[in-house]
mmCIF file of C-alpha atoms and ligand atoms in Angstrom:
data_model
loop_
_atom_site.group_PDB
_atom_site.id
_atom_site.type_symbol
_atom_site.label_atom_id
_atom_site.label_comp_id
_atom_site.label_asym_id
_atom_site.label_seq_id
_atom_site.Cartn_x
_atom_site.Cartn_y
_atom_site.Cartn_z
ATOM 1 C CA MET A 1 66.884 309.122 156.988
ATOM 2 C CA ALA A 2 68.516 312.243 157.791
ATOM 3 C CA ALA A 3 72.585 311.964 157.923
ATOM 4 C CA LYS A 4 75.649 314.156 157.421
ATOM 5 C CA ALA A 5 78.080 313.462 154.410
ATOM 6 C CA ALA A 6 81.215 314.974 153.006
ATOM 7 C CA VAL A 7 79.880 316.151 149.742
ATOM 8 C CA LEU A 8 82.267 316.467 146.686
ATOM 9 C CA ARG A 9 80.668 318.940 144.337
ATOM 10 C CA GLN A 10 83.506 319.380 141.919
ATOM 11 C CA HIS A 11 86.634 317.409 140.809
ATOM 12 C CA GLN A 12 89.806 318.857 142.679
ATOM 13 C CA GLY A 13 87.582 320.904 145.089
ATOM 14 C CA ALA A 14 86.935 320.414 148.636
ATOM 15 C CA MET A 15 84.619 318.145 150.251
ATOM 16 C CA LYS A 16 82.197 319.928 152.500
ATOM 17 C CA ILE A 17 80.027 318.334 155.336
ATOM 18 C CA GLU A 18 76.374 318.644 154.346
ATOM 19 C CA PRO A 19 72.985 317.510 155.735
ATOM 20 C CA VAL A 20 71.744 314.759 153.511
ATOM 21 C CA GLU A 21 68.876 312.150 153.118
ATOM 22 C CA ILE A 22 69.931 308.410 153.018
ATOM 23 C CA SER A 23 67.401 305.943 151.343
ATOM 24 C CA SER A 24 66.488 302.520 152.829
ATOM 25 C CA PRO A 25 68.557 299.686 151.739
ATOM 26 C CA GLY A 26 67.323 298.062 148.649
ATOM 27 C CA PRO A 27 67.467 294.151 147.954
ATOM 28 C CA GLY A 28 70.809 292.870 148.695
ATOM 29 C CA GLU A 29 72.068 295.939 150.551
ATOM 30 C CA VAL A 30 72.846 296.975 154.190
ATOM 31 C CA LEU A 31 72.192 300.334 155.778
ATOM 32 C CA VAL A 32 75.142 300.955 158.286
ATOM 33 C CA LYS A 33 75.666 303.575 160.920
ATOM 34 C CA ILE A 34 79.318 304.657 160.225
ATOM 35 C CA LYS A 35 81.623 304.984 163.164
ATOM 36 C CA ALA A 36 84.938 305.546 161.325
ATOM 37 C CA CYS A 37 86.271 305.417 157.812
ATOM 38 C CA GLY A 38 89.958 305.486 157.075
ATOM 39 C CA ILE A 39 91.217 307.684 154.013
ATOM 40 C CA CYS A 40 92.889 306.042 151.191
ATOM 41 C CA HIS A 41 95.004 307.576 148.564
ATOM 42 C CA THR A 42 92.315 306.424 145.867
ATOM 43 C CA ASP A 43 89.942 308.827 147.509
ATOM 44 C CA MET A 44 92.358 311.396 146.410
ATOM 45 C CA VAL A 45 92.759 310.083 142.965
ATOM 46 C CA MET A 46 88.906 310.055 142.590
ATOM 47 C CA ARG A 47 88.518 313.497 144.166
ATOM 48 C CA ASP A 48 91.152 314.882 141.558
ATOM 49 C CA GLY A 49 88.971 313.072 138.543
ATOM 50 C CA LEU A 50 91.875 310.903 137.479
ATOM 51 C CA LEU A 51 89.381 308.130 137.851
ATOM 52 C CA PRO A 52 85.870 308.765 136.169
ATOM 53 C CA VAL A 53 83.793 309.051 139.167
ATOM 54 C CA PRO A 54 80.746 311.424 138.782
ATOM 55 C CA THR A 55 80.027 314.692 140.980
ATOM 56 C CA PRO A 56 78.356 315.510 143.139
ATOM 57 C CA VAL A 57 79.468 312.416 145.163
ATOM 58 C CA VAL A 58 80.173 311.075 148.548
ATOM 59 C CA LEU A 59 83.637 309.270 148.546
ATOM 60 C CA GLY A 60 85.430 307.209 151.438
ATOM 61 C CA HIS A 61 85.734 303.455 150.891
ATOM 62 C CA GLU A 62 87.255 302.054 154.332
ATOM 63 C CA GLY A 63 84.000 302.634 156.349
ATOM 64 C CA ALA A 64 83.109 300.546 159.506
ATOM 65 C CA GLY A 65 80.102 300.781 161.833
ATOM 66 C CA GLU A 66 77.047 299.076 163.033
ATOM 67 C CA VAL A 67 74.497 297.542 160.875
ATOM 68 C CA VAL A 68 71.052 299.061 161.218
ATOM 69 C CA GLU A 69 68.819 297.659 158.773
ATOM 70 C CA VAL A 70 69.200 294.760 155.914
ATOM 71 C CA GLY A 71 67.388 294.778 152.799
ATOM 72 C CA ASP A 72 65.805 291.590 151.133
ATOM 73 C CA GLY A 73 67.870 288.674 150.747
ATOM 74 C CA VAL A 74 70.793 289.590 153.140
ATOM 75 C CA THR A 75 71.439 287.073 155.461
ATOM 76 C CA HIS A 76 75.185 287.137 156.590
ATOM 77 C CA VAL A 77 74.570 290.117 158.779
ATOM 78 C CA CYS A 78 71.685 291.700 160.984
ATOM 79 C CA PRO A 79 71.022 294.599 162.597
ATOM 80 C CA GLY A 80 73.432 295.273 165.675
ATOM 81 C CA ASP A 81 76.262 293.431 164.034
ATOM 82 C CA HIS A 82 79.852 295.490 163.973
ATOM 83 C CA VAL A 83 81.014 295.231 160.227
ATOM 84 C CA VAL A 84 84.026 296.749 157.956
ATOM 85 C CA MET A 85 83.158 297.527 154.502
ATOM 86 C CA SER A 86 85.504 296.506 151.482
ATOM 87 C CA PHE A 87 85.325 296.764 147.729
ATOM 88 C CA ALA A 88 82.107 295.679 145.561
ATOM 89 C CA SER A 89 82.111 292.643 143.580
ATOM 90 C CA CYS A 90 79.351 291.182 141.396
ATOM 91 C CA GLY A 91 79.088 287.729 142.900
ATOM 92 C CA GLY A 92 78.298 285.926 139.470
ATOM 93 C CA CYS A 93 81.362 286.363 137.082
ATOM 94 C CA PRO A 94 84.162 283.820 136.541
ATOM 95 C CA SER A 95 86.490 285.433 139.017
ATOM 96 C CA CYS A 96 83.791 285.737 141.900
ATOM 97 C CA VAL A 97 82.759 282.209 141.559
ATOM 98 C CA GLU A 98 86.313 281.259 141.980
ATOM 99 C CA HIS A 99 86.498 283.388 145.426
ATOM 100 C CA ASP A 100 88.815 285.896 143.631
ATOM 101 C CA PRO A 101 86.572 289.135 143.730
ATOM 102 C CA ALA A 102 89.325 291.407 143.481
ATOM 103 C CA TYR A 103 89.614 290.579 139.786
ATOM 104 C CA CYS A 104 85.610 290.806 139.440
ATOM 105 C CA HIS A 105 84.685 291.428 135.726
ATOM 106 C CA GLN A 106 82.557 294.288 137.014
ATOM 107 C CA PHE A 107 85.110 295.616 139.222
ATOM 108 C CA PHE A 108 85.544 299.076 137.595
ATOM 109 C CA PRO A 109 81.519 299.916 137.220
ATOM 110 C CA LEU A 110 80.800 298.702 140.565
ATOM 111 C CA ASN A 111 83.343 300.753 142.634
ATOM 112 C CA PHE A 112 83.730 303.865 140.406
ATOM 113 C CA PHE A 113 80.373 304.442 138.702
ATOM 114 C CA ALA A 114 78.989 305.852 141.946
ATOM 115 C CA VAL A 115 75.383 304.449 141.407
ATOM 116 C CA ARG A 116 73.631 301.234 141.873
ATOM 117 C CA PRO A 117 73.545 298.894 138.871
ATOM 118 C CA ASP A 118 69.997 300.147 137.967
ATOM 119 C CA GLY A 119 71.554 303.946 137.919
ATOM 120 C CA THR A 120 69.943 305.094 141.047
ATOM 121 C CA THR A 121 71.817 306.705 144.135
ATOM 122 C CA ALA A 122 71.056 306.176 147.811
ATOM 123 C CA ILE A 123 71.925 309.896 148.705
ATOM 124 C CA THR A 124 69.956 313.084 148.089
ATOM 125 C CA ALA A 125 70.902 316.688 149.348
ATOM 126 C CA GLY A 126 67.978 319.164 149.056
ATOM 127 C CA GLY A 127 65.858 316.850 146.876
ATOM 128 C CA GLU A 128 69.016 316.615 144.387
ATOM 129 C CA PRO A 129 70.659 313.241 143.805
ATOM 130 C CA VAL A 130 74.137 312.814 145.037
ATOM 131 C CA HIS A 131 76.303 310.036 143.691
ATOM 132 C CA SER A 132 76.767 307.000 146.378
ATOM 133 C CA HIS A 133 77.761 303.339 146.278
ATOM 134 C CA VAL A 134 81.777 304.238 145.664
ATOM 135 C CA PHE A 135 83.220 301.108 146.462
ATOM 136 C CA GLY A 136 80.119 299.838 147.237
ATOM 137 C CA GLN A 137 79.826 302.238 150.226
ATOM 138 C CA SER A 138 80.468 306.043 150.063
ATOM 139 C CA SER A 139 81.588 306.144 153.829
ATOM 140 C CA PHE A 140 82.488 309.574 154.352
ATOM 141 C CA ALA A 141 78.954 310.155 156.026
ATOM 142 C CA THR A 142 77.256 309.145 159.176
ATOM 143 C CA TYR A 143 75.355 306.547 157.306
ATOM 144 C CA ALA A 144 75.984 304.568 154.145
ATOM 145 C CA VAL A 145 73.716 302.093 152.083
ATOM 146 C CA ALA A 146 76.319 299.369 151.412
ATOM 147 C CA SER A 147 76.270 296.564 148.988
ATOM 148 C CA GLY A 148 76.044 293.319 151.074
ATOM 149 C CA THR A 149 78.677 291.475 149.263
ATOM 150 C CA ASN A 150 81.423 293.990 150.814
ATOM 151 C CA VAL A 151 80.080 294.060 154.316
ATOM 152 C CA VAL A 152 82.247 291.744 156.342
ATOM 153 C CA LYS A 153 81.108 291.262 160.175
ATOM 154 C CA VAL A 154 83.854 291.701 162.650
ATOM 155 C CA PRO A 155 83.991 291.052 166.439
ATOM 156 C CA ALA A 156 82.035 293.630 168.523
ATOM 157 C CA ASP A 157 84.880 294.095 171.137
ATOM 158 C CA LEU A 158 87.549 295.568 168.971
ATOM 159 C CA PRO A 159 87.479 299.389 168.164
ATOM 160 C CA LEU A 160 85.908 300.019 164.869
ATOM 161 C CA GLU A 161 88.223 303.109 164.037
ATOM 162 C CA VAL A 162 91.246 300.721 164.134
ATOM 163 C CA LEU A 163 89.293 297.980 161.862
ATOM 164 C CA ALA A 164 88.075 300.679 159.353
ATOM 165 C CA PRO A 165 91.142 300.774 157.044
ATOM 166 C CA LEU A 166 91.454 296.606 156.797
ATOM 167 C CA GLY A 167 88.822 296.990 154.145
ATOM 168 C CA CYS A 168 91.268 298.674 151.495
ATOM 169 C CA GLY A 169 94.563 299.793 152.345
ATOM 170 C CA ILE A 170 95.865 297.167 154.793
ATOM 171 C CA GLN A 171 94.275 294.260 153.076
ATOM 172 C CA THR A 172 95.966 295.567 149.766
ATOM 173 C CA GLY A 173 99.336 295.652 151.399
ATOM 174 C CA VAL A 174 99.107 292.521 153.491
ATOM 175 C CA GLY A 175 97.310 290.509 150.664
ATOM 176 C CA ALA A 176 99.989 291.747 148.023
ATOM 177 C CA VAL A 177 102.439 289.729 150.074
ATOM 178 C CA LEU A 178 100.588 286.865 151.384
ATOM 179 C CA ASN A 179 97.934 286.254 148.569
ATOM 180 C CA SER A 180 99.416 287.718 145.279
ATOM 181 C CA LEU A 181 103.139 287.090 145.547
ATOM 182 C CA ASP A 182 102.710 284.403 148.040
ATOM 183 C CA VAL A 183 106.069 285.191 149.780
ATOM 184 C CA ARG A 184 108.215 282.412 150.648
ATOM 185 C CA ALA A 185 109.698 281.972 154.124
ATOM 186 C CA GLY A 186 113.425 282.852 153.943
ATOM 187 C CA SER A 187 113.234 284.923 150.906
ATOM 188 C CA SER A 188 114.073 288.678 150.300
ATOM 189 C CA VAL A 189 111.472 291.303 149.582
ATOM 190 C CA LEU A 190 111.881 294.983 148.573
ATOM 191 C CA VAL A 191 108.914 297.349 149.601
ATOM 192 C CA MET A 192 109.106 300.458 147.474
ATOM 193 C CA GLY A 193 107.393 303.328 149.573
ATOM 194 C CA THR A 194 106.202 303.098 152.992
ATOM 195 C CA GLY A 195 102.874 304.440 153.018
ATOM 196 C CA ALA A 196 99.873 302.534 154.449
ATOM 197 C CA VAL A 197 100.151 299.890 151.753
ATOM 198 C CA GLY A 198 103.872 299.569 151.945
ATOM 199 C CA MET A 199 104.074 299.450 155.734
ATOM 200 C CA SER A 200 101.073 296.835 155.652
ATOM 201 C CA ALA A 201 103.254 294.910 153.080
ATOM 202 C CA ILE A 202 106.298 294.930 155.490
ATOM 203 C CA MET A 203 104.279 293.522 158.447
ATOM 204 C CA ALA A 204 103.043 290.933 156.132
ATOM 205 C CA ALA A 205 106.602 289.818 154.969
ATOM 206 C CA ARG A 206 107.476 289.345 158.543
ATOM 207 C CA ILE A 207 104.483 287.251 159.240
ATOM 208 C CA ALA A 208 105.655 285.084 155.887
ATOM 209 C CA GLY A 209 108.771 284.661 157.579
ATOM 210 C CA ALA A 210 111.081 286.504 154.900
ATOM 211 C CA ALA A 211 114.498 286.803 155.940
ATOM 212 C CA ARG A 212 115.378 290.105 154.654
ATOM 213 C CA ILE A 213 112.904 293.199 154.295
ATOM 214 C CA LEU A 214 114.337 295.938 152.727
ATOM 215 C CA ALA A 215 112.093 299.366 153.027
ATOM 216 C CA MET A 216 112.523 302.166 150.639
ATOM 217 C CA ASP A 217 111.384 305.620 150.987
ATOM 218 C CA LEU A 218 112.527 309.341 151.196
ATOM 219 C CA SER A 219 111.110 309.898 154.561
ATOM 220 C CA ALA A 220 113.516 309.023 157.555
ATOM 221 C CA ASP A 221 110.394 308.729 160.098
ATOM 222 C CA ARG A 222 108.633 306.282 157.918
ATOM 223 C CA LEU A 223 111.870 304.272 157.741
ATOM 224 C CA ALA A 224 112.214 304.379 161.325
ATOM 225 C CA LEU A 225 108.792 303.003 161.864
ATOM 226 C CA ALA A 226 109.290 300.628 159.072
ATOM 227 C CA SER A 227 112.275 299.066 161.070
ATOM 228 C CA GLU A 228 110.409 298.853 164.177
ATOM 229 C CA LEU A 229 107.463 296.866 162.225
ATOM 230 C CA GLY A 230 109.864 294.362 160.534
ATOM 231 C CA ALA A 231 112.060 296.097 157.981
ATOM 232 C CA THR A 232 115.594 294.324 158.345
ATOM 233 C CA ASP A 233 117.264 297.152 156.117
ATOM 234 C CA ILE A 234 116.467 300.412 155.066
ATOM 235 C CA LEU A 235 117.389 302.033 151.644
ATOM 236 C CA HIS A 236 117.505 305.732 150.834
ATOM 237 C CA PRO A 237 116.912 306.630 147.189
ATOM 238 C CA ASP A 238 119.452 309.378 146.770
ATOM 239 C CA GLY A 239 118.519 309.942 142.931
ATOM 240 C CA LYS A 240 122.423 308.788 141.829
ATOM 241 C CA LYS A 241 122.410 305.021 143.046
ATOM 242 C CA ALA A 242 120.315 302.558 140.942
ATOM 243 C CA VAL A 243 117.986 300.398 142.845
ATOM 244 C CA LEU A 244 120.240 297.344 142.260
ATOM 245 C CA GLU A 245 123.131 298.950 143.831
ATOM 246 C CA LEU A 246 121.104 300.024 146.853
ATOM 247 C CA VAL A 247 120.062 296.376 147.312
ATOM 248 C CA GLN A 248 123.777 295.427 146.698
ATOM 249 C CA GLY A 249 124.872 297.726 149.269
ATOM 250 C CA ALA A 250 122.626 295.856 151.882
ATOM 251 C CA GLY A 251 124.763 293.006 150.871
ATOM 252 C CA LEU A 252 122.415 290.931 148.694
ATOM 253 C CA GLU A 253 122.673 290.143 144.943
ATOM 254 C CA GLY A 254 119.221 290.888 144.269
ATOM 255 C CA VAL A 255 115.762 290.365 145.942
ATOM 256 C CA ASP A 256 113.309 287.691 145.375
ATOM 257 C CA TYR A 257 110.059 290.152 145.420
ATOM 258 C CA ILE A 258 109.559 293.662 144.966
ATOM 259 C CA VAL A 259 106.303 295.375 146.059
ATOM 260 C CA ASP A 260 106.009 298.712 144.357
ATOM 261 C CA THR A 261 103.559 301.079 146.213
ATOM 262 C CA THR A 262 105.087 304.164 144.871
ATOM 263 C CA GLY A 263 103.855 304.075 141.150
ATOM 264 C CA VAL A 264 107.035 306.139 140.002
ATOM 265 C CA PRO A 265 107.737 304.632 136.473
ATOM 266 C CA PRO A 266 111.602 305.832 136.402
ATOM 267 C CA LEU A 267 111.871 304.207 139.866
ATOM 268 C CA LEU A 268 110.061 301.101 138.678
ATOM 269 C CA ALA A 269 112.164 300.908 135.417
ATOM 270 C CA GLN A 270 115.259 300.882 137.804
ATOM 271 C CA ALA A 271 114.120 298.222 140.168
ATOM 272 C CA VAL A 272 113.479 295.498 137.636
ATOM 273 C CA PRO A 273 117.068 294.798 137.219
ATOM 274 C CA ALA A 274 117.183 293.989 141.030
ATOM 275 C CA LEU A 275 115.242 290.893 140.592
ATOM 276 C CA ASN A 276 116.832 287.661 141.475
ATOM 277 C CA ILE A 277 115.957 284.603 139.372
ATOM 278 C CA ARG A 278 112.229 283.565 139.660
ATOM 279 C CA GLY A 279 111.747 286.977 141.151
ATOM 280 C CA VAL A 280 108.397 288.715 140.990
ATOM 281 C CA LEU A 281 107.699 292.558 140.673
ATOM 282 C CA GLY A 282 104.209 293.238 142.311
ATOM 283 C CA LEU A 283 102.479 296.457 140.754
ATOM 284 C CA VAL A 284 100.424 297.516 143.797
ATOM 285 C CA ALA A 285 100.016 301.399 143.231
ATOM 286 C CA ALA A 286 97.838 303.665 141.435
ATOM 287 C CA TYR A 287 99.415 303.717 138.019
ATOM 288 C CA PRO A 288 98.576 306.587 135.659
ATOM 289 C CA PRO A 289 96.554 305.138 132.674
ATOM 290 C CA GLY A 290 98.957 305.071 129.516
ATOM 291 C CA GLU A 291 102.051 305.038 131.497
ATOM 292 C CA LYS A 292 104.623 302.394 130.301
ATOM 293 C CA LEU A 293 107.472 300.420 131.776
ATOM 294 C CA ASP A 294 110.688 299.644 130.019
ATOM 295 C CA VAL A 295 111.848 296.127 130.788
ATOM 296 C CA GLU A 296 114.524 293.907 128.947
ATOM 297 C CA MET A 297 112.836 290.854 127.555
ATOM 298 C CA ALA A 298 115.860 288.723 127.631
ATOM 299 C CA PHE A 299 116.326 289.433 131.465
ATOM 300 C CA MET A 300 112.532 288.625 132.169
ATOM 301 C CA MET A 301 112.529 285.357 130.124
ATOM 302 C CA SER A 302 116.055 284.023 131.197
ATOM 303 C CA GLY A 303 115.294 283.883 134.907
ATOM 304 C CA GLY A 304 111.579 283.095 134.840
ATOM 305 C CA ARG A 305 111.172 286.548 136.272
ATOM 306 C CA ARG A 306 107.666 287.758 136.550
ATOM 307 C CA ILE A 307 105.641 291.238 136.578
ATOM 308 C CA GLN A 308 102.190 290.922 138.319
ATOM 309 C CA GLY A 309 99.446 293.447 138.644
ATOM 310 C CA VAL A 310 97.755 293.459 142.110
ATOM 311 C CA VAL A 311 94.319 294.563 143.251
ATOM 312 C CA GLU A 312 93.119 294.927 146.723
ATOM 313 C CA GLY A 313 95.819 292.242 147.590
ATOM 314 C CA SER A 314 93.922 289.723 145.568
ATOM 315 C CA SER A 315 91.815 289.448 148.765
ATOM 316 C CA ASP A 316 88.532 287.872 149.342
ATOM 317 C CA PRO A 317 87.235 290.142 152.213
ATOM 318 C CA GLN A 318 84.992 287.501 153.764
ATOM 319 C CA ASP A 319 87.841 285.353 154.450
ATOM 320 C CA PHE A 320 90.889 287.847 154.644
ATOM 321 C CA ILE A 321 89.639 290.389 156.942
ATOM 322 C CA PRO A 322 88.677 287.704 159.676
ATOM 323 C CA LYS A 323 92.701 286.627 159.086
ATOM 324 C CA LEU A 324 93.911 290.355 159.570
ATOM 325 C CA ILE A 325 91.918 290.628 162.658
ATOM 326 C CA ALA A 326 93.265 287.419 163.976
ATOM 327 C CA TRP A 327 96.976 288.911 163.103
ATOM 328 C CA TYR A 328 95.976 292.064 164.888
ATOM 329 C CA ARG A 329 94.877 290.625 168.080
ATOM 330 C CA SER A 330 97.921 288.547 168.205
ATOM 331 C CA GLY A 331 100.210 291.612 167.749
ATOM 332 C CA LEU A 332 101.642 290.455 164.406
ATOM 333 C CA LEU A 333 99.778 293.171 162.469
ATOM 334 C CA PRO A 334 100.184 296.366 164.802
ATOM 335 C CA ILE A 335 98.278 298.426 162.228
ATOM 336 C CA ASP A 336 97.260 301.167 164.956
ATOM 337 C CA ARG A 337 100.946 302.242 165.022
ATOM 338 C CA MET A 338 100.440 304.058 161.697
ATOM 339 C CA MET A 339 97.081 305.745 162.380
ATOM 340 C CA LYS A 340 95.905 309.131 163.591
ATOM 341 C CA PHE A 341 92.235 309.721 164.428
ATOM 342 C CA TYR A 342 90.420 312.918 163.515
ATOM 343 C CA ASP A 343 86.926 313.981 164.248
ATOM 344 C CA PHE A 344 84.801 313.726 161.123
ATOM 345 C CA ALA A 345 84.287 317.662 161.194
ATOM 346 C CA ASP A 346 88.170 317.682 160.650
ATOM 347 C CA ILE A 347 87.837 315.727 157.232
ATOM 348 C CA SER A 348 89.959 318.737 155.473
ATOM 349 C CA THR A 349 92.893 318.631 158.039
ATOM 350 C CA ALA A 350 92.942 314.955 158.143
ATOM 351 C CA ILE A 351 93.190 314.790 154.306
ATOM 352 C CA GLU A 352 95.732 317.408 154.478
ATOM 353 C CA ASP A 353 97.991 315.371 156.927
ATOM 354 C CA GLY A 354 97.714 312.454 154.852
ATOM 355 C CA GLU A 355 98.725 314.132 151.528
ATOM 356 C CA SER A 356 101.628 316.009 152.902
ATOM 357 C CA GLY A 357 102.686 312.685 154.420
ATOM 358 C CA LYS A 358 102.764 313.863 157.980
ATOM 359 C CA VAL A 359 100.349 310.973 158.789
ATOM 360 C CA ILE A 360 100.372 307.475 157.285
ATOM 361 C CA LYS A 361 96.870 306.530 157.871
ATOM 362 C CA PRO A 362 94.126 309.545 158.745
ATOM 363 C CA VAL A 363 90.985 307.752 159.945
ATOM 364 C CA LEU A 364 87.793 309.708 160.399
ATOM 365 C CA VAL A 365 85.669 308.994 163.639
ATOM 366 C CA MET A 366 82.136 309.614 163.431
ATOM 367 C CA SER A 367 80.772 310.763 166.834
HETATM 368 ZN ZN1 ZN B 1 82.455 289.589 139.620
HETATM 369 ZN ZN1 ZN B 2 91.574 302.360 149.019
#
């Protein structure tokens, strides 16, 4: 099928929209006509070659659209269904069997190798193969062949451009708070960084009934929105005061949970001493491989404090995305407040606005 896709020909280059051919869905796959795709920070990490995604490739992993055709063995969706796509998982490893697919033993190859398990791709340009199946989808395109496991049916009455980012950034932030850290009602939560993931964590902390929700960022605009979305306190790191001092300045001895979405090691090292007894630090950002965190073991041991890695908010998308949609409908998760919509042709502007911090969640709309 003829389609258009934003092809990245070399790492650190620009994505250019090109005519491409998309293959039919294979066994277990779904062909989706893409209506919208959010831009996630991980797309930029892949673009820059910091994850070993091969080129030429089509990125994009927050796609939403309408099912056109299903391959053999796919029974949970049918043509005409509206769907959101999330990350890919194998379905058969110990984590997948226990409904914990974010920790799939095949997570890395399935989401970053940009080929099917048999080594083929679903996209060609001028007869040459282009890597597909990034996060089981490659949705910076007008059509995508997705892995069936990551396609989630959604209600047809809601705008797909608002639902698209549920598949990665939003489920990561909300899931970090509600699934991974399982934040207790009445507790205190510090969210470091108020991008799409951090802002989602703030909304989730409010859903969890946290008594104090502290938002930390350099951007005054983002902190203002964070306050509207649930933050009870805003912290401005000034480079001089330690995180613990900032927390104490808000009248707290420490915090019960820290959600780190910044990935800035010196800031993290400073944040650990702000953990209360039984406190948990959630590592939610994209951390540079090899980077280490310096922590005092006696401090961690004595209060039963923990550090926990978090992938995709420990979500099982098939269960969690419908929950996110219910919260969106009820007004508890006003995710559209952080979005800006762009025509697919304006992908470069959308990426620029996301990277400069001008827009929290840019979303491409395929007409
Ligand atoms: Zn698995
Ligand atoms: Zn993502």
